[in-house]
Coordinates of C-alpha atoms in Angstrom, one line a residue:
S11 CA 41.5 92.9 52.3
D12 CA 45.0 93.4 50.8
V13 CA 44.6 97.1 51.2
Y14 CA 43.6 96.7 54.8
K15 CA 46.6 94.4 55.5
R16 CA 49.0 96.9 53.9
Q17 CA 47.5 99.8 56.0
G18 CA 48.0 97.8 59.4
I19 CA 51.6 96.9 58.3
N20 CA 52.4 100.5 57.7
A21 CA 50.9 101.7 61.0
E22 CA 52.9 99.3 63.0
Y23 CA 55.9 100.3 61.1
G24 CA 55.2 103.9 61.9
R25 CA 54.8 103.3 65.5
R26 CA 58.1 101.3 65.8
Q27 CA 59.9 104.2 64.0
V28 CA 58.8 106.7 66.7
D29 CA 59.6 104.5 69.6
A30 CA 63.0 104.0 68.1
L31 CA 63.5 107.8 67.8
M32 CA 62.5 108.4 71.6
P33 CA 65.1 108.0 74.2
K34 CA 64.5 105.4 77.0
L35 CA 64.3 106.8 80.5
S36 CA 66.0 105.2 83.4
K37 CA 64.0 104.2 86.5
K38 CA 65.4 107.4 88.4
Q39 CA 64.3 109.6 85.5
L40 CA 60.8 108.1 85.8
E41 CA 60.6 108.5 89.5
K42 CA 61.6 112.1 88.9
Q43 CA 59.0 112.8 86.4
K44 CA 56.4 111.1 88.8
A45 CA 57.4 113.2 91.7
E46 CA 57.2 116.5 89.5
L47 CA 53.7 115.5 88.5
E48 CA 52.6 114.8 91.9
A49 CA 53.9 118.1 93.2
Q50 CA 52.3 119.9 90.3
L51 CA 48.9 118.2 91.3
A52 CA 49.5 119.2 94.9
A53 CA 50.2 122.7 94.1
E54 CA 46.8 122.8 92.2
R55 CA 45.0 121.4 95.1
A56 CA 46.6 123.7 97.5
A57 CA 45.4 126.6 95.2
K58 CA 42.0 125.2 95.1
E59 CA 41.8 124.9 98.8
C60 CA 43.3 128.3 99.3
A61 CA 40.7 129.8 96.8
A62 CA 37.9 127.7 98.8
A63 CA 39.2 129.0 102.3
S64 CA 39.2 132.6 100.9
E65 CA 35.7 132.3 99.7
A66 CA 34.6 130.6 102.7
E67 CA 36.0 133.4 104.8
R68 CA 34.4 136.0 102.6
L69 CA 31.1 134.4 103.0
R70 CA 31.5 134.1 106.8
I71 CA 32.3 137.7 107.0
I72 CA 29.4 138.4 104.9
G73 CA 27.0 136.1 107.0
E74 CA 28.5 137.8 110.2
E75 CA 27.7 141.2 109.1
E76 CA 24.2 140.2 107.8
A77 CA 23.6 138.5 111.4
R78 CA 25.0 141.8 113.0
T79 CA 22.7 143.9 110.8
K80 CA 19.8 141.7 111.5
A81 CA 20.4 141.6 115.2
E82 CA 20.7 145.3 115.3
A83 CA 17.4 145.7 113.3
E84 CA 15.8 143.2 115.7
K85 CA 17.0 145.0 118.6
V86 CA 15.7 148.3 117.2
R87 CA 12.4 146.5 116.3
R88 CA 12.0 145.2 120.0
V89 CA 12.8 148.7 121.4
E90 CA 10.3 150.3 119.2
E91 CA 8.0 147.4 119.7
V92 CA 8.3 147.8 123.7
M93 CA 7.6 151.5 123.2
R94 CA 4.6 151.0 121.1
L95 CA 3.0 148.4 123.2
K96 CA 3.7 150.5 126.2
E97 CA 2.0 153.6 124.7
E98 CA -1.0 151.4 123.4
S99 CA -1.3 150.0 126.9
N100 CA -1.3 153.4 128.5
S101 CA -3.9 154.7 126.0
F102 CA -5.8 151.4 126.4
G103 CA -5.9 151.7 130.2
P104 CA -8.9 154.2 130.7
F105 CA -11.0 152.2 128.3
K106 CA -10.2 149.0 130.0
A107 CA -11.2 150.5 133.4
H108 CA -14.4 151.8 132.0
R109 CA -15.1 148.6 130.3
A110 CA -14.4 146.7 133.6
S111 CA -17.1 148.7 135.2
L112 CA -19.6 147.9 132.5
Q113 CA -18.6 144.2 132.6
K114 CA -19.4 144.1 136.3
A115 CA -22.9 145.7 135.6
S116 CA -23.4 143.1 132.7
L117 CA -22.3 140.3 135.1
G118 CA -24.9 141.4 137.6
D119 CA -27.6 141.1 134.9
L120 CA -26.5 137.6 134.0
I121 CA -26.5 136.6 137.6
E122 CA -30.0 137.9 138.1
L123 CA -31.0 135.9 135.0
I124 CA -29.4 132.6 136.0
N125 CA -31.1 133.0 139.5
W126 CA -34.4 133.6 138.1
E127 CA -34.3 130.7 135.9
R128 CA -33.4 128.4 139.0
Y129 CA -36.2 130.2 141.0
K130 CA -38.7 129.2 138.4
H131 CA -37.9 125.5 139.1
D132 CA -39.5 124.6 142.5
S133 CA -37.4 122.1 144.4
V134 CA -36.9 120.7 147.6
L135 CA -33.2 120.1 147.1
P136 CA -30.5 122.5 148.6
D137 CA -29.8 125.5 146.6
P138 CA -26.7 124.6 144.4
D139 CA -25.5 128.2 145.0
S140 CA -25.5 128.0 148.6
E141 CA -22.6 126.5 150.2
K142 CA -24.3 126.4 153.6
E143 CA -27.2 124.5 152.4
L144 CA -24.9 121.8 150.5
N145 CA -22.6 121.5 153.7
S146 CA -25.7 120.8 155.8
M147 CA -27.1 118.3 153.5
M148 CA -24.0 116.5 153.2
S149 CA -23.5 116.3 157.0
E150 CA -27.1 115.1 157.6
W151 CA -26.6 112.7 154.9
Q152 CA -23.4 111.2 156.4
H153 CA -24.9 110.9 159.9
F154 CA -28.2 109.2 158.5
V155 CA -28.9 105.8 159.9
S156 CA -31.4 103.1 158.6
E157 CA -31.8 99.6 158.5
D158 CA -34.2 99.8 155.5
T159 CA -32.9 99.3 152.1
E160 CA -35.5 101.5 150.4
E161 CA -34.5 104.3 152.7
I162 CA -30.9 104.2 152.0
L163 CA -31.3 104.1 148.3
S164 CA -33.7 107.0 148.5
T165 CA -30.8 109.0 150.1
I166 CA -28.6 107.9 147.3
E167 CA -31.1 109.2 144.8
R168 CA -31.4 112.6 146.4
S169 CA -27.5 112.9 146.4
A170 CA -27.5 112.0 142.7
L171 CA -30.0 114.8 142.2
V172 CA -27.9 117.2 144.1
M173 CA -24.9 116.2 142.1
Q174 CA -26.7 117.0 139.1
T175 CA -27.5 120.5 140.1
M176 CA -23.9 121.0 141.2
H177 CA -22.6 119.8 137.8
E178 CA -25.1 122.2 136.1
R179 CA -23.9 124.9 138.6
I180 CA -20.2 124.7 137.7
P181 CA -20.6 126.1 134.0
E182 CA -22.8 128.9 135.5
L183 CA -19.9 129.9 137.6
K184 CA -17.5 130.2 134.8
D185 CA -20.0 132.4 133.2
E186 CA -20.2 134.6 136.5
G187 CA -16.6 134.6 136.6
K188 CA -16.4 132.8 139.9
Y189 CA -13.5 130.3 139.0
H190 CA -12.4 130.2 142.5
R191 CA -15.5 128.3 143.5
V192 CA -15.1 125.6 140.9
G193 CA -12.8 123.6 142.9
W194 CA -15.1 123.5 146.0
Y195 CA -17.9 122.1 144.0
Q196 CA -15.6 119.5 142.5
Q197 CA -14.4 118.6 145.8
R198 CA -18.0 118.1 147.1
I199 CA -19.2 116.2 144.2
H200 CA -16.1 113.8 144.8
E201 CA -17.0 113.4 148.3
M202 CA -20.7 112.5 147.5
Q203 CA -19.4 110.0 145.0
L204 CA -17.6 108.3 147.8
E205 CA -20.4 108.5 150.2
N206 CA -22.5 107.0 147.5
R207 CA -20.2 104.0 147.1
R208 CA -20.2 103.4 151.1
R209 CA -24.1 103.8 150.9
I210 CA -24.5 101.3 148.2
G211 CA -22.4 98.7 150.1
E212 CA -24.6 99.6 153.2
A213 CA -27.8 98.9 151.3
T214 CA -26.4 95.8 149.9
A215 CA -25.5 94.3 153.4
I216 CA -29.0 95.0 154.7
T217 CA -30.6 93.4 151.6
L218 CA -28.6 90.3 151.9
Q219 CA -29.3 90.2 155.9
N220 CA -33.1 90.2 154.9
I221 CA -32.9 88.3 151.7
E222 CA -35.2 85.6 153.0
K223 CA -38.1 88.2 153.4
L224 CA -37.8 89.1 149.8
A225 CA -38.0 85.4 148.4
N226 CA -41.1 84.0 146.8
K227 CA -42.8 80.7 147.5
D228 CA -40.1 78.8 145.4
R229 CA -37.5 80.6 147.6
E230 CA -36.3 82.7 144.6
V231 CA -35.6 86.5 145.0
K232 CA -36.0 88.9 142.1
R233 CA -36.4 92.5 143.4
T234 CA -35.7 95.9 141.7
W235 CA -35.6 99.3 143.3
A236 CA -35.7 101.8 140.6
S237 CA -35.5 105.7 140.6
K238 CA -34.4 108.4 138.1
N239 CA -30.7 108.0 138.4
M240 CA -30.3 104.5 139.7
S241 CA -31.7 101.0 139.4
Y242 CA -30.8 98.5 142.2
S243 CA -31.6 94.9 141.5
I244 CA -31.0 91.7 143.7
W245 CA -31.5 88.0 142.4
G246 CA -30.9 85.1 144.5
N247 CA -31.9 81.3 144.6
L248 CA -32.2 80.2 148.3
N249 CA -33.0 76.6 147.3
P250 CA -29.7 75.0 146.5
Q251 CA -31.6 72.2 144.6
H252 CA -32.8 74.4 142.0
K253 CA -31.0 75.0 138.8
V254 CA -29.6 78.4 138.2
P255 CA -31.1 80.0 135.0
R256 CA -28.8 80.7 132.1
M257 CA -30.1 84.2 131.5
L258 CA -31.8 86.8 133.9
D259 CA -34.2 89.3 132.9
M260 CA -34.6 92.1 135.2
D261 CA -37.5 93.8 133.4
Q262 CA -38.2 96.5 135.9
A263 CA -34.6 97.8 135.5
G264 CA -34.5 97.2 131.7
I265 CA -31.5 94.8 131.9
T266 CA -31.0 91.3 130.6
F267 CA -27.8 89.4 130.9
D268 CA -26.4 85.9 130.7
L269 CA -25.2 84.4 134.1
P270 CA -21.7 83.3 134.3
K271 CA -20.7 80.2 136.3
C272 CA -20.1 80.9 139.9
L273 CA -17.0 79.3 141.2
S274 CA -18.7 78.9 144.8
R275 CA -21.3 76.0 145.2
G276 CA -23.0 77.6 148.0
V277 CA -26.2 79.8 147.8
H278 CA -25.5 83.1 146.4
A279 CA -27.1 86.6 145.2
V280 CA -26.5 88.6 142.2
R281 CA -26.6 92.3 142.6
C282 CA -27.2 94.3 139.3
L283 CA -26.6 98.0 139.8
Q284 CA -27.1 100.7 137.1
T285 CA -26.3 104.4 137.8
T286 CA -26.4 107.6 136.0
F287 CA -23.5 108.8 138.3
D288 CA -20.0 107.3 138.7
H289 CA -19.1 105.4 141.7
V290 CA -16.5 103.2 140.2
C291 CA -13.6 105.3 138.7
I292 CA -13.4 108.1 141.3
D293 CA -10.6 107.3 143.6
G294 CA -9.2 110.6 142.8
N295 CA -5.6 112.2 142.2
M296 CA -4.6 109.5 139.8
P297 CA -3.0 110.1 136.4
D298 CA -5.5 110.4 133.6
N299 CA -4.2 107.3 131.5
D300 CA -7.5 106.8 129.7
D301 CA -8.4 108.0 126.1
K302 CA -12.0 107.0 126.6
R303 CA -14.8 108.0 128.9
S304 CA -18.0 106.5 130.2
L305 CA -21.2 107.8 128.8
G306 CA -24.2 107.7 130.7
G307 CA -23.0 106.1 134.0
V308 CA -21.9 102.6 135.1
L309 CA -23.5 99.2 135.4
C310 CA -22.3 96.8 137.8
F311 CA -22.8 93.0 138.4
D312 CA -21.6 91.5 141.5
F313 CA -21.9 87.7 142.8
L314 CA -22.4 87.8 146.5
A315 CA -22.2 85.1 149.2
L316 CA -25.1 85.2 151.7
P317 CA -24.9 85.6 155.5
P318 CA -26.3 82.7 157.7
F319 CA -30.1 83.0 157.7
E320 CA -32.4 83.7 160.6
R321 CA -33.2 81.0 162.9
P322 CA -35.8 80.9 165.6
A323 CA -34.5 81.1 169.3
L324 CA -37.2 80.9 172.0
H325 CA -39.5 83.9 171.5
W326 CA -37.0 85.8 168.8
R327 CA -35.1 85.0 165.7
M328 CA -31.3 85.1 165.7
Q329 CA -29.0 85.7 162.8
H330 CA -25.3 85.3 163.1
L331 CA -23.4 88.0 161.0
P332 CA -19.8 87.8 160.7
I333 CA -17.9 91.3 161.3
D334 CA -17.8 93.1 158.0
F335 CA -19.1 90.1 156.2
L336 CA -19.6 92.2 152.9
K337 CA -15.9 92.8 152.3
T338 CA -15.4 89.0 152.0
A339 CA -18.9 88.3 150.4
V340 CA -17.9 89.0 146.9
L341 CA -17.7 85.5 144.8
N342 CA -15.5 85.0 141.9
H343 CA -17.0 83.6 138.6
T344 CA -15.7 82.4 135.2
N345 CA -15.7 85.9 133.5
C346 CA -13.4 87.8 136.0
P347 CA -10.3 89.2 134.8
T348 CA -7.4 88.4 136.9
P349 CA -4.2 90.3 137.7
N350 CA -1.1 89.2 135.9
A351 CA 2.0 87.6 137.8
D352 CA 3.5 90.9 138.8
G353 CA 0.1 92.7 139.6
T354 CA 0.6 95.4 137.1
A355 CA -2.1 94.7 134.7
L356 CA -5.4 92.6 134.4
E357 CA -5.7 89.5 132.0
L358 CA -8.6 88.4 130.3
P359 CA -10.1 85.0 131.4
H360 CA -9.1 82.1 129.2
N361 CA -11.7 79.7 127.5
V362 CA -14.8 81.3 128.5
V363 CA -18.0 81.8 126.8
P364 CA -18.9 85.4 126.0
L365 CA -21.9 86.6 128.1
N366 CA -24.9 88.7 126.3
V367 CA -25.6 91.9 128.1
K368 CA -28.4 94.3 127.5
F369 CA -29.1 97.5 129.0
K370 CA -30.9 101.0 128.5
V371 CA -29.4 104.3 128.4
E372 CA -31.0 107.7 129.0
E373 CA -32.8 109.6 126.4
H374 CA -30.1 112.5 126.3
L375 CA -27.3 110.5 125.4
L376 CA -26.3 110.5 121.7
V377 CA -25.2 107.0 120.8
R378 CA -22.9 107.1 117.6
E379 CA -21.3 104.4 115.5
P380 CA -19.2 102.6 116.3
V381 CA -21.0 101.7 119.4
T382 CA -18.4 100.8 121.9
V383 CA -19.0 99.3 125.3
G384 CA -15.8 98.9 127.9
W385 CA -15.0 97.3 131.2
W386 CA -13.3 99.3 134.1
D387 CA -9.7 98.1 134.5
H388 CA -9.1 99.0 138.1
I389 CA -5.4 98.4 137.9
G390 CA -4.7 100.3 134.6
R391 CA -7.2 103.0 135.8
K392 CA -8.8 103.0 132.2
W393 CA -11.8 101.7 130.3
S394 CA -10.9 98.6 128.4
T395 CA -12.7 97.2 125.1
L396 CA -10.5 93.9 125.0
G397 CA -13.0 91.0 124.8
V398 CA -16.2 93.1 124.1
E399 CA -17.6 92.3 120.8
S400 CA -20.9 92.8 118.7
S401 CA -21.8 96.0 120.4
S402 CA -24.9 97.5 118.9
F403 CA -27.7 100.2 119.7
N404 CA -31.3 100.2 119.2
P405 CA -32.6 103.8 119.0
Q406 CA -36.2 102.9 119.2
T407 CA -35.8 101.0 122.6
R408 CA -32.6 102.8 123.4
E409 CA -31.1 99.3 124.4
V410 CA -27.3 98.7 124.3
S411 CA -26.3 95.1 123.6
C412 CA -23.0 93.4 123.6
E413 CA -21.0 90.0 123.9
T414 CA -18.4 90.6 126.7
V415 CA -16.0 87.9 128.3
V416 CA -15.5 90.3 131.2
F417 CA -18.4 90.7 133.7
S418 CA -18.8 94.1 135.5
P419 CA -18.3 97.0 135.8
I420 CA -19.2 98.1 132.2
S421 CA -20.5 101.2 130.5
L422 CA -21.0 102.7 127.2
V423 CA -17.8 104.5 126.3
Q424 CA -16.5 106.8 123.5
S425 CA -13.3 108.2 122.8
K426 CA -12.5 111.5 124.4
S427 CA -11.5 112.9 121.2
L428 CA -14.3 111.8 119.1
D429 CA -15.1 115.1 117.8
I430 CA -11.7 116.7 117.9
P431 CA -9.8 118.0 116.3
Y432 CA -12.7 120.2 114.8
R433 CA -12.7 120.2 111.0
S434 CA -13.5 123.9 110.7
W435 CA -15.4 126.8 112.3
F436 CA -16.6 130.3 111.5
L437 CA -18.0 133.1 113.7
T438 CA -20.0 135.9 111.9
P439 CA -22.3 138.6 112.8
T440 CA -25.9 138.2 111.7
G441 CA -27.5 141.2 113.1
L442 CA -27.1 143.8 115.7
N443 CA -25.9 142.1 119.1
R444 CA -26.6 138.8 117.0
A445 CA -23.9 136.3 115.8
M446 CA -23.6 132.8 114.6
L447 CA -21.0 130.2 115.6
S448 CA -20.6 127.2 113.5
I449 CA -18.4 124.2 114.4
E450 CA -18.0 121.4 111.8
M451 CA -17.3 118.2 113.6
K452 CA -16.6 114.6 112.1
T453 CA -20.3 113.6 112.3
H454 CA -22.2 116.8 113.1
T455 CA -22.1 120.5 112.6
I456 CA -23.0 122.7 115.5
R457 CA -24.7 126.0 115.0
V458 CA -25.3 128.3 118.0
E459 CA -26.8 131.8 117.8
L460 CA -25.2 134.2 120.3
T461 CA -27.1 137.2 121.7
E462 CA -27.1 139.4 124.8
H463 CA -26.1 136.9 127.9
V464 CA -27.4 133.7 126.1
A465 CA -26.6 131.3 123.4
T466 CA -29.3 129.2 121.5
L467 CA -28.5 125.9 119.9
L468 CA -30.2 125.9 116.3
Q469 CA -28.3 122.7 114.9
P470 CA -28.4 119.8 115.0
D471 CA -32.2 119.1 115.8
L472 CA -31.9 115.5 117.2
P473 CA -34.3 113.9 119.8
E474 CA -31.2 113.5 122.3
L475 CA -31.0 117.4 122.3
K476 CA -34.8 118.2 122.6
A477 CA -34.3 119.4 126.3
I478 CA -31.7 122.1 125.1
F479 CA -32.6 122.5 121.4
N480 CA -33.7 126.2 120.7
K481 CA -33.6 127.0 124.3
P482 CA -31.7 130.2 125.3
M483 CA -29.1 129.4 127.7
P484 CA -25.8 131.0 129.3
P485 CA -23.0 129.8 126.8
T486 CA -21.0 127.8 129.1
S487 CA -24.1 126.0 130.2
L488 CA -25.0 125.1 126.8
A489 CA -21.5 123.8 126.0
A490 CA -21.6 121.8 129.2
A491 CA -25.1 120.5 128.2
L492 CA -23.8 119.4 124.7
A493 CA -20.8 117.5 126.4
R494 CA -23.4 115.7 128.8
S495 CA -25.1 114.5 125.7
G496 CA -21.7 113.0 124.2
F497 CA -20.4 115.9 122.1
T498 CA -16.7 116.9 122.8
I499 CA -17.8 120.6 122.7
N500 CA -16.4 121.6 126.3
P501 CA -13.0 120.1 126.2
V502 CA -10.1 120.1 128.5
D503 CA -6.5 119.5 127.9
A504 CA -6.5 116.0 129.0
D505 CA -9.0 115.1 126.0
I506 CA -6.0 115.5 123.6
E507 CA -3.0 113.8 125.5
H508 CA -3.8 111.0 123.1
V509 CA -3.9 113.1 119.9
E510 CA -0.5 113.7 118.5
T511 CA -1.5 116.4 116.0
L512 CA -3.0 118.7 118.6
V513 CA -1.2 121.2 120.9
A514 CA -3.3 122.9 123.6
K515 CA -2.7 126.7 123.6
E516 CA -1.4 128.9 126.2
P517 CA -4.6 130.0 128.2
L518 CA -3.4 133.6 128.5
V519 CA -3.0 134.0 124.8
E520 CA -6.1 132.1 123.9
Q521 CA -8.4 134.1 126.3
Q522 CA -6.9 137.3 125.3
L523 CA -7.7 136.5 121.6
H524 CA -11.1 135.5 122.6
E525 CA -11.7 139.0 124.2
D526 CA -10.3 140.8 121.0
M527 CA -12.6 138.7 118.8
S528 CA -15.6 139.5 120.9
M529 CA -15.0 143.3 120.8
L530 CA -14.9 143.3 117.1
I531 CA -17.3 140.7 116.3
Q532 CA -20.2 143.2 115.3
G533 CA -18.0 144.3 112.2
Y534 CA -15.8 141.1 111.2
T535 CA -16.3 137.4 110.3
F536 CA -13.6 135.2 111.9
R537 CA -12.8 131.5 110.9
G538 CA -10.0 129.1 111.6
S539 CA -6.6 129.0 109.8
V540 CA -4.8 125.8 108.5
W541 CA -1.6 127.2 110.3
N542 CA -3.0 127.6 113.7
Q543 CA -1.7 124.3 115.1
A544 CA 1.8 124.7 113.5
A545 CA 2.4 128.0 115.1
G546 CA 2.8 126.2 118.5
R547 CA 1.5 126.6 122.2
N548 CA 2.1 130.2 122.5
K549 CA 0.7 131.3 119.4
C550 CA -2.8 131.4 117.7
I551 CA -3.7 132.0 114.4
V552 CA -7.2 133.4 113.0
Q553 CA -8.5 134.7 109.8
A554 CA -10.5 138.0 109.9
A555 CA -12.5 139.8 107.1
E556 CA -14.6 143.0 107.2
K557 CA -18.2 142.5 107.3
P558 CA -19.9 146.0 107.0
D559 CA -23.2 144.4 105.7
Y560 CA -24.9 141.7 107.7
E561 CA -26.5 140.1 104.6
I562 CA -23.2 140.1 102.6
D563 CA -20.7 137.4 103.3
P564 CA -16.9 138.3 102.8
M565 CA -15.0 136.9 99.7
T566 CA -12.4 134.5 100.5
E567 CA -9.6 136.8 99.2
T568 CA -10.6 139.5 101.7
Y569 CA -9.6 137.4 104.6
K570 CA -6.3 138.3 106.4
G571 CA -4.2 136.0 108.9
L572 CA -3.6 137.3 112.4
L573 CA -1.1 136.1 114.5
H574 CA -1.6 136.4 118.2
M575 CA 1.3 135.4 120.2
W576 CA 3.0 135.5 123.5
E577 CA 6.8 136.4 122.8
N578 CA 9.3 138.4 124.7
E579 CA 7.1 138.6 128.0
A580 CA 4.3 140.2 126.0
V581 CA 0.9 139.4 124.6
K582 CA 0.7 141.0 121.1
I583 CA -0.9 140.4 117.6
G584 CA 0.2 141.2 114.0
I585 CA -0.7 140.5 110.4
L586 CA 0.7 137.1 109.4
Q587 CA 2.6 137.1 105.9
C588 CA 2.0 133.4 105.2
D589 CA -0.8 132.3 102.8
E590 CA -3.2 129.6 103.5
T591 CA -2.2 128.0 100.3
A592 CA 1.5 127.8 101.1
A593 CA 3.4 124.8 100.9
I594 CA 4.9 125.2 104.3
Y595 CA 4.4 127.3 107.3
K596 CA 6.8 130.3 107.4
E597 CA 6.4 132.8 110.2
K598 CA 6.7 136.2 109.2
F599 CA 4.4 139.1 110.4
E600 CA 4.0 142.8 110.0
T601 CA 4.1 145.6 112.8
T602 CA 2.8 144.0 116.1
H603 CA 0.3 145.7 118.3
L604 CA -1.3 145.3 121.7
R605 CA -4.8 144.7 120.4
M606 CA -6.5 143.3 117.4
E607 CA -8.3 146.7 116.9
N608 CA -5.1 148.5 116.4
V609 CA -3.9 146.0 113.8
L610 CA -7.2 146.3 111.9
Q611 CA -7.9 150.0 112.3
P612 CA -6.0 151.3 109.2
T613 CA -8.2 149.3 106.8
M614 CA -11.4 149.0 108.9
P615 CA -14.4 150.1 106.9
D616 CA -16.5 152.9 108.5
Q617 CA -19.7 150.9 108.4
S618 CA -17.8 148.1 110.2
A619 CA -16.6 150.4 112.7
A620 CA -20.2 152.0 113.3
N621 CA -21.6 148.4 113.9
I622 CA -18.8 147.8 116.5
R623 CA -19.6 150.9 118.4
E624 CA -23.3 150.1 118.5
S625 CA -22.8 146.3 119.8
S626 CA -23.7 145.9 123.5
L627 CA -21.3 144.5 126.1
P628 CA -23.6 141.7 127.2
F629 CA -23.5 140.6 123.7
Q630 CA -19.6 140.8 123.5
E631 CA -19.3 139.0 126.8
C632 CA -21.7 136.1 125.6
V633 CA -19.4 135.7 122.5
R634 CA -16.2 135.7 124.8
H635 CA -17.7 133.1 127.1
M636 CA -18.7 130.8 124.2
L637 CA -15.4 131.0 122.7
D638 CA -13.7 130.1 126.4
A639 CA -15.9 127.2 126.5
T640 CA -15.2 125.7 122.9
R641 CA -11.6 126.7 122.8
L642 CA -11.5 126.6 119.2
F643 CA -7.7 127.4 118.7
S644 CA -6.8 124.5 121.0
F645 CA -8.8 121.8 119.6
C646 CA -9.1 122.9 115.8

């Protein structure tokens, strides 16, 4: 410790000696020294800033030079591309003209096939291909007058059958290339739906006027008129002393429901109407705000006041009927939704007991979990599921049941995007003029065999699809039939308005790609690309691989991505240089061409080229129509 003390004393002594030798600076000297130091630092900063500015200027000049070089190269590329596409278009022109004449002949064969299938089904209904017969039927129906409920309902059933044939005719028109007639058919169907609504009201008015004639000895009315597309049931208790039942079972219609409490104490009737056609949400020209669609028609319940009963007067019977009494005959009940304060939305009834409803659906409807029942919101113009619980489906009896606080109109509903986006798809040749299209969905896989003119459903084999399973049909007609059963296999752009991950493709780009694929399907296998949606609306991406042997599937590494696009006022295609396993999508492509054949020609195997030459135009057109109907690039 004495040593450490001596060392500390010596260090302190040395420091004091050094301080004593250094001259003390005045305040001005210290300020001058500080100013010199700050000036030195400022000079160093200025030098660094000057160097950074010089480097930035150098990089700017380099960047401008690179951009100029790139722009000049792009200009040259576009000039060369325009010349190349023009040359390819000129060389493709004669082939296109020849192909158009062959397409016309093939279309004639398809029309003859469709007409023959329709001719084999004997029917007294108007020919759905004859606008004259359909117009005559509509005119006669509008002028039809009857005072008999059954006669009026029979005209509604007839119109429903006609609408079915027209719905089936619309996809045939698309296969026949008669797109200009589709709008006329849709307009006529809408007019029939509106006329059906009017006729249903007319039949109801006549039924209520004659309700006493339908009553039994206890003055209870329970009557059902049932047909293929409609069940019309009326229940009434004409004796105000009798207690109203808690539940009604309309056994002939296959409908059971709890009765809500009517807010009127007078005698009334309950009309129960189930139709396979829509007569509720048909007011037309309204924005599509709904992400759901009804499946299998609509079920309506209405509480109706009764007109004054007939009374004897001398030698005849008199009945006083208020003018348009049916317009004021609808009665409120406890389970009615009510408009909010500003009338912009419907609100659920409060403090009410949910009602149990059971009804049957058609055999061709595929009901999938979760089963959903909705009620029609006429203000929001959409199907709502609020207040509907415990929905279930019995596949043996095909009966749907639910608990709902809203009473009428209700329907089995499903999401418009239930099956989209498709998980994956592939299209491959399986023989001469024969190919297989497979679409994997969330719940099922659709497999369709494509041949000359017709497509055949091979999977899934479900009871609901027995009418179309393994049955050759025109491709668009098959897609439409699957859609009527509940598959989203024939979608439109409105179906994905509520799906943020999907972008509908530009029709021109999509349809041109479909034609290119159909022309080469005999020698190539096609499948979807993970980058298709990332490319945007004006571009489609497909993967293609050579398949010279029908029995051997191509290996994964043989697939190449093809980018089909609308760019610089031209439709073109090139090989995409972005691997399917890349972390992000980077759009870079090789030399573009007018047609897919020009892109694949340099590496096309001789056997694939021979197979393509042997394929027939009717087969290629069938593939094209099926791709147009399913729109794989928009919905996968």
